[in-house]
CSV table of C-alpha atoms in Angstrom, one decimal:
chain,number,residue,atom,x,y,z
P,2,MET,CA,0.0,0.0,0.0
P,3,GLN,CA,1.3,3.4,-1.0
P,4,VAL,CA,0.3,5.1,2.2
P,5,LEU,CA,2.6,2.8,4.2
P,6,SER,CA,5.6,4.4,2.4
P,7,ASP,CA,4.4,7.9,3.4
P,8,PRO,CA,6.3,8.9,6.6
P,9,VAL,CA,3.8,11.7,7.3
P,10,PHE,CA,0.9,9.3,7.2
P,11,LEU,CA,2.8,6.8,9.4
P,12,SER,CA,3.7,9.6,11.9
P,13,ARG,CA,0.1,10.6,12.0
P,14,LEU,CA,-1.0,7.0,12.5
P,15,GLN,CA,1.6,6.5,15.2
P,16,PHE,CA,0.5,9.7,17.2
P,17,ALA,CA,-3.2,8.9,16.7
P,18,ALA,CA,-2.8,5.3,17.9
P,19,THR,CA,-0.7,6.1,21.0
P,20,THR,CA,-2.9,9.1,21.9
P,21,MET,CA,-6.1,7.1,21.5
P,22,PHE,CA,-4.7,4.5,23.8
P,23,HIS,CA,-3.4,7.0,26.4
P,24,ILE,CA,-6.6,9.0,26.6
P,25,ILE,CA,-8.4,6.0,28.1
P,26,TRP,CA,-6.6,6.3,31.4
P,27,PRO,CA,-6.9,10.1,32.1
P,28,LEU,CA,-10.6,9.6,31.3
P,29,THR,CA,-10.7,7.1,34.1
P,30,THR,CA,-8.6,8.9,36.6
P,31,ILE,CA,-9.9,12.4,36.2
P,32,GLY,CA,-13.6,11.3,36.5
P,33,LEU,CA,-12.9,8.7,39.3
P,34,SER,CA,-11.0,11.3,41.3
P,35,VAL,CA,-14.1,13.5,41.5
P,36,PHE,CA,-16.1,10.4,42.5
P,37,LEU,CA,-13.5,9.6,45.2
P,38,VAL,CA,-13.8,13.2,46.6
P,39,ALA,CA,-17.6,12.7,46.8
P,40,LEU,CA,-17.2,9.4,48.6
P,41,GLU,CA,-14.7,10.7,51.1
P,42,ALA,CA,-16.8,13.8,51.7
P,43,LEU,CA,-19.9,11.6,52.4
P,44,TRP,CA,-17.8,9.5,54.8
P,45,LEU,CA,-16.5,12.5,56.7
P,46,LYS,CA,-20.0,14.0,56.9
P,47,THR,CA,-22.0,10.9,57.8
P,48,GLY,CA,-19.5,8.6,59.5
P,49,ASP,CA,-21.0,5.7,57.5
P,50,PRO,CA,-18.1,3.2,57.0
P,51,ASP,CA,-19.7,2.0,53.7
P,52,TYR,CA,-18.5,5.2,52.0
P,53,TYR,CA,-14.9,4.5,53.4
P,54,LEU,CA,-15.0,1.0,52.0
P,55,HIS,CA,-16.3,2.2,48.7
P,56,PHE,CA,-13.4,4.7,48.6
P,57,ARG,CA,-10.9,2.0,49.2
P,58,PHE,CA,-12.4,-0.2,46.4
P,59,TRP,CA,-12.6,2.5,43.7
P,60,ALA,CA,-9.2,3.9,44.6
P,61,ARG,CA,-7.6,0.6,43.5
P,62,ILE,CA,-9.2,1.0,40.1
P,63,PHE,CA,-8.0,4.6,40.0
P,64,ALA,CA,-4.4,3.5,40.9
P,65,VAL,CA,-4.2,1.1,38.0
P,66,GLY,CA,-5.5,3.8,35.6
P,67,PHE,CA,-3.0,6.3,36.9
P,68,ALA,CA,0.0,3.9,36.5
P,69,ILE,CA,-1.0,2.9,32.9
P,70,GLY,CA,-1.7,6.6,32.1
P,71,VAL,CA,1.8,7.6,33.2
P,72,VAL,CA,3.5,4.8,31.2
P,73,SER,CA,1.5,5.4,28.0
P,74,GLY,CA,1.7,9.2,28.2
P,75,ILE,CA,5.5,9.6,28.2
P,76,PRO,CA,6.1,8.6,24.5
P,77,LEU,CA,3.6,11.2,23.3
P,78,GLU,CA,5.9,14.1,24.2
P,79,PHE,CA,8.9,12.4,22.7
P,80,GLN,CA,7.1,12.1,19.4
P,81,PHE,CA,6.9,15.9,19.2
P,82,GLY,CA,10.7,15.9,18.9
P,83,THR,CA,11.2,12.8,16.8
P,84,ASN,CA,8.3,12.8,14.4
P,85,TRP,CA,7.1,16.5,14.5
P,86,ALA,CA,10.4,18.5,14.8
P,87,PRO,CA,9.3,21.3,12.3
P,88,PHE,CA,6.1,21.7,14.3
P,89,SER,CA,8.1,21.8,17.6
P,90,VAL,CA,10.4,24.5,16.2
P,91,ALA,CA,7.4,26.6,15.0
P,92,ALA,CA,5.3,26.2,18.1
P,93,GLY,CA,8.0,25.6,20.8
P,94,ASN,CA,7.9,29.2,22.2
P,95,PHE,CA,4.4,28.4,23.6
P,96,PHE,CA,3.9,24.7,23.3
P,97,GLY,CA,7.0,23.8,25.2
P,98,GLN,CA,6.0,26.0,28.2
P,99,VAL,CA,2.5,24.6,28.4
P,100,LEU,CA,3.7,20.9,28.3
P,101,SER,CA,6.3,21.7,30.9
P,102,PHE,CA,3.7,23.2,33.1
P,103,GLU,CA,1.6,20.1,32.7
P,104,GLY,CA,4.5,17.9,33.8
P,105,ALA,CA,6.1,20.1,36.5
P,106,MET,CA,3.0,21.5,38.0
P,107,ALA,CA,0.0,19.2,37.5
P,108,PHE,CA,1.6,15.7,37.2
P,109,MET,CA,4.1,16.3,40.1
P,110,LEU,CA,1.3,17.6,42.4
P,111,GLU,CA,-0.9,14.6,41.6
P,112,SER,CA,2.0,12.2,42.1
P,113,ALA,CA,3.0,13.7,45.4
P,114,PHE,CA,-0.4,13.6,47.0
P,115,LEU,CA,-1.4,10.3,45.4
P,116,SER,CA,0.8,8.4,47.8
P,117,ILE,CA,-1.0,10.0,50.8
P,118,MET,CA,-4.4,9.3,49.2
P,119,LEU,CA,-3.6,5.6,48.7
P,120,PHE,CA,-1.3,4.8,51.6
P,121,GLY,CA,-1.6,7.5,54.1
P,122,TRP,CA,-4.7,6.4,56.0
P,123,LYS,CA,-2.8,5.6,59.2
P,124,ARG,CA,-0.2,8.4,58.8
P,125,VAL,CA,-2.3,11.5,58.5
P,126,GLY,CA,-5.7,12.6,60.0
P,127,PRO,CA,-9.0,12.3,58.1
P,128,LYS,CA,-9.0,16.0,57.2
P,129,ALA,CA,-5.5,15.9,55.9
P,130,HIS,CA,-6.3,12.8,53.9
P,131,PHE,CA,-9.3,14.5,52.4
P,132,VAL,CA,-7.2,17.5,51.4
P,133,SER,CA,-4.8,15.1,49.7
P,134,THR,CA,-7.7,13.5,47.8
P,135,ILE,CA,-8.9,16.9,46.7
P,136,LEU,CA,-5.4,17.9,45.5
P,137,VAL,CA,-5.1,14.7,43.5
P,138,CYS,CA,-8.5,15.5,41.9
P,139,PHE,CA,-7.4,19.1,41.3
P,140,ALA,CA,-4.1,18.1,39.8
P,141,ALA,CA,-5.7,15.6,37.5
P,142,SER,CA,-8.0,18.2,36.2
P,143,LEU,CA,-5.2,20.8,36.0
P,144,SER,CA,-3.2,18.4,33.9
P,145,ALA,CA,-6.2,18.1,31.5
P,146,PHE,CA,-6.4,21.9,31.4
P,147,TRP,CA,-2.9,22.4,30.2
P,148,ILE,CA,-3.2,19.7,27.6
P,149,MET,CA,-6.4,21.2,26.4
P,150,ALA,CA,-4.9,24.6,26.4
P,151,ALA,CA,-2.1,23.3,24.1
P,152,ASN,CA,-4.4,21.5,21.8
P,153,SER,CA,-6.9,24.4,21.7
P,154,TRP,CA,-4.1,26.7,20.7
P,155,MET,CA,-3.5,24.4,17.7
P,156,GLN,CA,-7.2,24.8,16.9
P,157,THR,CA,-7.3,28.6,17.4
P,158,PRO,CA,-3.8,30.0,17.7
P,159,ALA,CA,-3.7,33.3,19.6
P,160,GLY,CA,-1.5,35.4,21.9
P,161,GLY,CA,1.3,36.1,19.5
P,162,HIS,CA,2.4,36.3,15.9
P,163,PHE,CA,4.1,34.1,13.3
P,164,ALA,CA,7.3,35.4,11.7
P,165,GLY,CA,9.9,33.5,9.8
P,166,GLY,CA,7.8,30.3,10.3
P,167,ILE,CA,8.0,30.6,14.1
P,168,PHE,CA,5.4,31.6,16.6
P,169,HIS,CA,6.5,34.5,18.7
P,170,LEU,CA,4.7,34.8,22.0
P,171,ASP,CA,3.3,38.3,22.8
P,172,ASP,CA,0.7,37.4,25.4
P,173,PHE,CA,1.1,34.1,27.3
P,174,TRP,CA,-2.3,34.1,28.9
P,175,GLY,CA,-3.9,35.2,25.7
P,176,ALA,CA,-2.4,32.1,24.1
P,177,VAL,CA,-3.5,29.9,27.0
P,178,PHE,CA,-7.0,31.2,27.0
P,179,ASN,CA,-7.3,31.2,23.3
P,180,PRO,CA,-10.9,31.2,21.9
P,181,ASP,CA,-11.2,27.4,22.1
P,182,THR,CA,-9.7,26.6,25.5
P,183,VAL,CA,-12.5,27.2,28.0
P,184,ILE,CA,-15.3,25.4,26.0
P,185,SER,CA,-13.1,22.5,25.0
P,186,PHE,CA,-11.7,21.9,28.4
P,187,THR,CA,-15.2,22.0,29.9
P,188,HIS,CA,-16.4,19.6,27.3
P,189,MET,CA,-13.5,17.2,27.9
P,190,TRP,CA,-13.7,17.5,31.7
P,191,LEU,CA,-17.4,16.6,31.7
P,192,ALA,CA,-16.6,13.7,29.3
P,193,CYS,CA,-14.1,12.3,31.9
P,194,LEU,CA,-16.7,12.6,34.6
P,195,GLU,CA,-19.6,11.2,32.6
P,196,THR,CA,-17.4,8.3,31.4
P,197,SER,CA,-16.3,7.4,34.9
P,198,LEU,CA,-19.9,7.6,36.3
P,199,PHE,CA,-21.1,5.1,33.7
P,200,LEU,CA,-18.0,3.0,34.4
P,201,VAL,CA,-18.9,3.0,38.2
P,202,GLY,CA,-22.5,2.3,37.3
P,203,GLY,CA,-21.6,-0.5,35.0
P,204,ILE,CA,-19.3,-2.2,37.5
P,205,SER,CA,-21.8,-1.8,40.3
P,206,ALA,CA,-24.5,-3.3,38.0
P,207,PHE,CA,-22.2,-6.3,37.4
P,208,TYR,CA,-22.1,-7.1,41.1
P,209,ILE,CA,-25.8,-6.5,41.5
P,210,TRP,CA,-26.5,-8.7,38.5
P,211,ARG,CA,-24.4,-11.5,40.1
P,212,GLN,CA,-26.2,-10.9,43.3
P,213,THR,CA,-22.9,-10.3,45.1
P,214,GLN,CA,-22.9,-7.7,47.8
P,215,THR,CA,-26.0,-6.2,46.3
P,216,ALA,CA,-26.8,-3.6,49.0
P,217,PHE,CA,-23.2,-2.4,49.0
P,218,PHE,CA,-22.9,-1.8,45.3
P,219,LEU,CA,-26.4,-0.5,45.0
P,220,ARG,CA,-25.1,2.5,47.0
P,221,SER,CA,-22.3,3.3,44.4
P,222,PHE,CA,-24.8,2.6,41.6
P,223,LYS,CA,-27.2,5.2,43.0
P,224,LEU,CA,-24.5,7.7,43.7
P,225,ALA,CA,-23.2,7.4,40.1
P,226,LEU,CA,-26.8,7.8,38.9
P,227,VAL,CA,-27.4,10.9,41.0
P,228,MET,CA,-24.2,12.5,39.7
P,229,ALA,CA,-25.1,11.5,36.1
P,230,VAL,CA,-28.4,13.4,36.5
P,231,VAL,CA,-26.4,16.6,36.6
P,232,VAL,CA,-23.5,15.7,34.3
P,233,ALA,CA,-25.2,14.0,31.3
P,234,PRO,CA,-27.6,16.9,30.4
P,235,LEU,CA,-24.9,19.5,31.2
P,236,GLN,CA,-22.5,17.7,28.8
P,237,ALA,CA,-25.2,17.8,26.1
P,238,LEU,CA,-25.6,21.5,26.7
P,239,ILE,CA,-21.9,22.2,26.5
P,240,GLY,CA,-21.7,20.0,23.4
P,241,ASP,CA,-24.3,22.2,21.7
P,242,THR,CA,-22.4,25.3,22.8
P,243,SER,CA,-19.3,23.8,21.4
P,244,GLY,CA,-21.0,23.2,18.0
P,245,VAL,CA,-22.0,26.9,17.8
P,246,HIS,CA,-18.5,27.9,18.8
P,247,ILE,CA,-16.8,25.8,16.2
P,248,GLY,CA,-19.2,27.1,13.6
P,249,LYS,CA,-17.8,30.5,14.1
P,250,LEU,CA,-14.1,29.6,14.5
P,251,GLN,CA,-13.7,26.7,12.1
P,252,PRO,CA,-16.6,26.7,9.6
P,253,ALA,CA,-14.8,24.4,7.2
P,254,LYS,CA,-14.7,21.7,10.0
P,255,VAL,CA,-18.4,22.1,10.6
P,256,ALA,CA,-19.1,21.8,6.8
P,257,ALA,CA,-17.0,18.6,6.8
P,258,ILE,CA,-18.6,17.1,9.9
P,259,GLU,CA,-22.1,17.7,8.3
P,260,SER,CA,-21.1,16.8,4.7
P,261,HIS,CA,-22.6,20.2,3.9
P,262,TRP,CA,-21.6,21.4,0.4
P,263,GLU,CA,-23.8,24.4,-0.5
P,264,THR,CA,-24.1,27.5,1.7
P,265,ASN,CA,-27.8,28.1,2.3
P,266,LYS,CA,-29.3,31.1,0.6
P,267,PRO,CA,-30.8,34.0,2.7
P,268,GLY,CA,-34.2,33.1,4.1
P,269,THR,CA,-33.6,29.4,3.7
P,270,GLY,CA,-32.4,26.9,6.3
P,271,ALA,CA,-29.5,24.6,6.0
P,272,PRO,CA,-30.5,20.9,6.2
P,273,TRP,CA,-28.9,18.5,8.6
P,274,ASN,CA,-27.8,15.2,7.0
P,275,MET,CA,-28.7,12.3,9.3
P,276,LEU,CA,-26.7,10.0,7.0
P,277,ALA,CA,-24.7,10.9,3.9
P,278,TRP,CA,-21.9,9.7,1.7
P,279,PRO,CA,-19.8,12.4,0.1
P,280,ASP,CA,-18.7,12.5,-3.6
P,281,THR,CA,-15.7,14.8,-3.2
P,282,GLU,CA,-14.9,14.7,-7.0
P,283,ASN,CA,-18.3,16.1,-7.9
P,284,GLU,CA,-18.7,18.1,-4.7
P,285,ARG,CA,-22.0,16.7,-3.6
P,286,ASN,CA,-23.4,13.8,-1.6
P,287,SER,CA,-24.1,10.6,-3.6
P,288,PHE,CA,-26.5,9.6,-0.8
P,289,GLU,CA,-28.1,11.6,2.0
P,290,ILE,CA,-31.0,11.7,4.4
P,291,PRO,CA,-31.5,15.5,5.0
P,292,ILE,CA,-33.7,17.1,7.7
P,293,PRO,CA,-34.6,20.7,6.7
P,294,TYR,CA,-33.5,23.6,8.8
P,295,VAL,CA,-31.9,21.5,11.5
P,296,LEU,CA,-28.3,22.4,10.7
P,297,SER,CA,-29.0,26.1,10.8
P,298,LEU,CA,-30.8,25.6,14.2
P,299,LEU,CA,-27.8,23.6,15.5
P,300,ILE,CA,-25.1,25.9,14.4
P,301,THR,CA,-26.7,29.3,14.6
P,302,HIS,CA,-29.8,28.6,16.8
P,303,THR,CA,-32.0,30.2,14.1
P,304,PRO,CA,-33.9,28.2,11.5
P,305,THR,CA,-32.5,30.2,8.5
P,306,GLY,CA,-29.0,31.0,9.9
P,307,LYS,CA,-26.2,30.9,7.4
P,308,VAL,CA,-24.0,27.8,7.4
P,309,PRO,CA,-21.1,28.0,5.0
P,310,GLY,CA,-20.8,25.0,2.7
P,311,LEU,CA,-17.6,23.2,1.7
P,312,LYS,CA,-17.6,24.8,-1.7
P,313,ASP,CA,-16.9,28.1,0.0
P,314,PHE,CA,-13.4,26.9,0.9
P,315,PRO,CA,-10.5,26.1,-1.5
P,316,LYS,CA,-10.2,22.4,-2.0
P,317,ASP,CA,-6.7,22.3,-0.5
P,318,GLN,CA,-8.2,23.7,2.8
P,319,ARG,CA,-11.0,21.3,3.2
P,320,PRO,CA,-10.9,18.6,5.9
P,321,PRO,CA,-11.6,14.9,5.1
P,322,ILE,CA,-15.4,14.3,5.4
P,323,VAL,CA,-16.3,10.6,6.0
P,324,ILE,CA,-14.3,10.1,9.2
P,325,PRO,CA,-15.5,13.3,11.1
P,326,PHE,CA,-19.0,12.9,9.7
P,327,TYR,CA,-19.5,9.4,11.2
P,328,SER,CA,-17.3,9.7,14.3
P,329,PHE,CA,-19.3,12.8,15.3
P,330,ARG,CA,-22.6,11.0,15.0
P,331,VAL,CA,-21.3,8.0,17.1
P,332,MET,CA,-20.2,10.5,19.8
P,333,VAL,CA,-23.5,12.4,19.8
P,334,GLY,CA,-25.6,9.2,19.6
P,335,ILE,CA,-23.9,7.7,22.6
P,336,GLY,CA,-24.4,10.9,24.5
P,337,PHE,CA,-28.1,10.8,24.0
P,338,VAL,CA,-28.3,7.1,24.9
P,339,MET,CA,-26.6,7.9,28.1
P,340,ILE,CA,-29.2,10.5,28.9
P,341,ALA,CA,-32.0,8.0,28.0
P,342,VAL,CA,-30.4,5.3,30.3
P,343,MET,CA,-30.1,7.9,33.1
P,344,LEU,CA,-33.8,9.0,32.8
P,345,GLY,CA,-35.0,5.4,32.5
P,346,THR,CA,-33.1,4.4,35.6
P,347,LEU,CA,-34.5,7.4,37.5
P,348,TYR,CA,-38.0,6.2,36.6
P,349,ALA,CA,-37.1,2.7,37.8
P,350,TRP,CA,-35.9,4.2,41.1
P,351,LYS,CA,-39.1,6.1,41.5
P,352,LYS,CA,-41.1,2.9,40.9
P,353,GLY,CA,-39.2,1.2,43.7
P,354,MET,CA,-37.2,-1.1,41.5
P,355,LEU,CA,-33.8,0.0,43.0
P,356,CYS,CA,-34.4,-1.4,46.5
P,357,PRO,CA,-31.9,-4.1,47.6
P,358,GLU,CA,-34.7,-6.8,47.7
P,359,GLN,CA,-35.8,-6.2,44.1
P,360,VAL,CA,-32.9,-4.7,42.1
P,361,SER,CA,-31.2,-8.0,41.2
P,362,ARG,CA,-34.4,-9.2,39.5
P,363,HIS,CA,-34.1,-6.4,36.9
P,364,THR,CA,-31.4,-8.1,34.9
P,365,LEU,CA,-32.3,-6.1,31.7
P,366,LEU,CA,-31.6,-2.8,33.5
P,367,MET,CA,-28.4,-4.1,35.0
P,368,GLY,CA,-27.4,-5.5,31.6
P,369,ILE,CA,-27.9,-2.1,29.9
P,370,TRP,CA,-25.7,-0.4,32.5
P,371,MET,CA,-23.0,-3.1,32.0
P,372,ALA,CA,-23.1,-2.5,28.3
P,373,MET,CA,-22.9,1.3,28.8
P,374,ALA,CA,-19.7,1.0,30.9
P,375,PRO,CA,-17.3,1.3,27.9
P,376,MET,CA,-19.5,3.6,25.9
P,377,GLY,CA,-18.2,6.9,27.4
P,378,TYR,CA,-14.7,5.8,26.2
P,379,LEU,CA,-15.9,5.2,22.7
P,380,ALA,CA,-17.8,8.5,22.6
P,381,THR,CA,-14.7,10.5,23.8
P,382,GLU,CA,-12.4,8.7,21.3
P,383,MET,CA,-14.9,9.5,18.5
P,384,GLY,CA,-15.0,13.1,19.7
P,385,TRP,CA,-11.3,13.4,19.5
P,386,VAL,CA,-11.3,11.9,16.0
P,387,THR,CA,-13.8,14.5,14.9
P,388,ARG,CA,-11.8,17.3,16.5
P,389,GLU,CA,-8.4,16.3,15.1
P,390,VAL,CA,-9.4,15.0,11.6
P,391,GLY,CA,-11.7,18.0,11.3
P,392,ARG,CA,-8.7,20.3,11.8
P,393,GLN,CA,-6.9,19.0,8.8
P,394,PRO,CA,-5.1,19.9,6.6
P,395,TRP,CA,-3.6,22.1,9.4
P,396,ILE,CA,-1.5,21.2,12.4
P,397,ILE,CA,-1.7,24.8,13.5
P,398,TYR,CA,-5.0,26.0,12.2
P,399,GLY,CA,-4.6,28.5,9.3
P,400,TRP,CA,-0.8,28.8,9.9
P,401,LEU,CA,1.1,25.5,9.4
P,402,ARG,CA,0.0,22.5,7.4
P,403,THR,CA,0.4,19.0,8.8
P,404,GLN,CA,2.6,18.0,5.9
P,405,GLU,CA,5.0,20.9,6.8
P,406,GLY,CA,5.0,20.1,10.5
P,407,ALA,CA,6.3,16.5,10.1
P,408,SER,CA,9.9,15.4,10.4
P,409,ILE,CA,11.5,14.1,7.2
P,410,LEU,CA,12.1,10.5,8.2
P,411,PRO,CA,12.7,7.2,6.3
P,412,PRO,CA,9.4,5.3,6.2
P,413,ALA,CA,11.1,2.2,7.5
P,414,ALA,CA,12.2,4.1,10.6
P,415,VAL,CA,8.7,5.3,11.4
P,416,GLY,CA,7.2,2.0,10.5
P,417,SER,CA,9.5,0.1,12.9
P,418,THR,CA,8.7,2.5,15.8
P,419,LEU,CA,5.0,2.2,15.0
P,420,ALA,CA,5.3,-1.6,15.2
P,421,MET,CA,7.1,-1.3,18.5
P,422,TYR,CA,4.4,1.0,19.9
P,423,PHE,CA,1.7,-1.4,18.8
P,424,ALA,CA,3.5,-4.3,20.6
P,425,VAL,CA,4.0,-2.3,23.8
P,426,TYR,CA,0.5,-0.9,23.7
P,427,THR,CA,-0.9,-4.4,23.3
P,428,LEU,CA,0.9,-5.6,26.4
P,429,LEU,CA,-0.2,-2.6,28.5
P,430,PRO,CA,-3.9,-3.2,28.3
P,431,LEU,CA,-3.3,-6.9,29.0
P,432,ALA,CA,-1.4,-5.9,32.1
P,433,ALA,CA,-4.2,-3.5,33.1
P,434,GLY,CA,-6.8,-6.1,32.3
P,435,TRP,CA,-5.1,-8.6,34.6
P,436,PHE,CA,-5.0,-6.1,37.5
P,437,TYR,CA,-8.6,-5.1,36.9
P,438,TYR,CA,-9.6,-8.8,36.8
P,439,LYS,CA,-7.9,-9.4,40.2
P,440,ILE,CA,-9.6,-6.3,41.7
P,441,LEU,CA,-13.0,-7.2,40.5
P,442,ALA,CA,-12.7,-10.9,41.3
P,443,LYS,CA,-11.7,-10.1,44.8
P,444,GLY,CA,-14.2,-7.3,45.3
P,445,PRO,CA,-14.2,-4.8,48.1
P,446,ASP,CA,-12.6,-5.7,51.4
P,447,LEU,CA,-15.4,-5.3,53.8
P,448,THR,CA,-13.2,-6.1,56.8
P,449,LEU,CA,-11.2,-2.9,56.5
P,450,ALA,CA,-11.7,-0.7,59.6
P,451,PRO,CA,-11.9,3.0,59.1
P,452,PRO,CA,-9.1,5.0,60.8
P,453,ALA,CA,-9.6,5.3,64.5
P,454,SER,CA,-9.1,9.0,64.5
P,455,HIS,CA,-12.3,9.6,62.6
P,456,PRO,CA,-15.2,10.6,64.9
P,457,GLY,CA,-17.4,7.7,65.7
P,458,GLN,CA,-15.0,5.1,64.1
P,459,GLY,CA,-13.4,2.2,65.8
P,460,GLY,CA,-10.3,0.1,65.1
C-alpha cells in the first residue's frame, strides 16, 4: 500500500494510535478522582463506614488507571521531537512551556499527594487525607487543562504572531485562554466525569446482576446515577455550545462534519444530514437523508441562519469528510443514549425497583448499565477523532500545514517504531486487564476498619 511508504501518514497514525490508547486512562482517573472526593466527603459527613469501604475499592481502580496513564503518556511528548520536529520549532515558544507546566505543575502535584491518598490512612488525619484527595483530583483536572490549552491553541492560535515560520509569544495568557480553551476543556472534563460515572454504574451493575454484595454496590450505583443526572444533560448543553462555537471559528470543520456542500441562501435553512456519503470529486453527496432547517438551528440557533458549505473553501483547505461525519454521529448518539439510560433508571428508582430486595431481578436494566460501561470511552475517542481530523489539513489551524510540521524520516524508521508501539500498547492493556480482573474478582474488602481518628469510628 502506497500510504505505508508515506512517513507523514505513518507519523500521524503513530501519534493517533498512541494518543487514543493513552486517553483511556486520564478519562478514568480524572472522573474517578471526582467520584472519590464525593465518597470521602460523604464518609466524613455521615461517618458511614460504607463510604470509606467504597473509597478503598474504587481507589484501587483509580491507581491502575494512573499507572498505565503515566507509562502510556510519556512517549507522546517524545514524538513531538522525533516525528514532528518542524512543528516543535514553529510552536515551541508556547507549546514547550505549556507541556512543561503540565508535567512540572500538575503531574508532580498529583503524584505527590497520590501516595498519601492511597497509603496515608494511618499516617495523616482524616481531614489531611481528604485534602490530599482533593489535591489529587485538582491536579488531575489541572493536567487536563494544560493539555487542552495546548491542543486548543493548535485549533485557534492566539497570543502572538508568526514570523519566519516561528510563533513569537506576545501574550502568554492570551495564548493559554485562546478562543477554544474554555469550552473545549469544559467539554473534555465533563466527558471524563460522565465516562467514569457510567463505568462505576456498569461495574456496580455487574455485582448486582451477580447478586454479590448487592446492597453495597447499590449505593455506588445510586451515587453514580445521581451525579449523572447533573453531568449528562450538562454535557449535552456544553456540546451544543461547542458546536456553535466551532461554527464561528472553524466553519470548514463544521461543513465537513455535516457533509454540507452548499451555503444556504438567505431566508432558507441549511438541512442536517442524518446520513450521507460524500462524492468529493463532484462536490455533492451521492447519498443523503436530510432534515430541513436543523443544521441552521444547531449551528446558529436560528432556522435560517447561514452555514457556509464546503464549496466556499478552497479544495486544499477542506478537511476529510467521511471520518469526522460518522465519528461525530457516534459520539452524539452515545451521549443521547446515556441521557436516556439515566432517565429510564431514575424512573425505575421512582417505581421502587432499586431497593436491595428487588434490584437483582431487573437483569435487563443491569445489563444495559454493564453494556454502557465502555460507551463513554468510545464516545470520547470519536469526539477526538472528529476534532483532530476535522482540523486537517492544518496542524496549527490556518498557519502550518500538517505536511509541513512533520519530520523528514525514512518510512522504515517510522514503521519500525510504530510496530514497537503497537507491541507495547498491546501488552499494557493486557497488564491492566489482569490487574482489573484481580480487583473485580476479589471485590471490596469489607473487613477494613476506618481510621480510629475519625469521629465515631473504631479500630
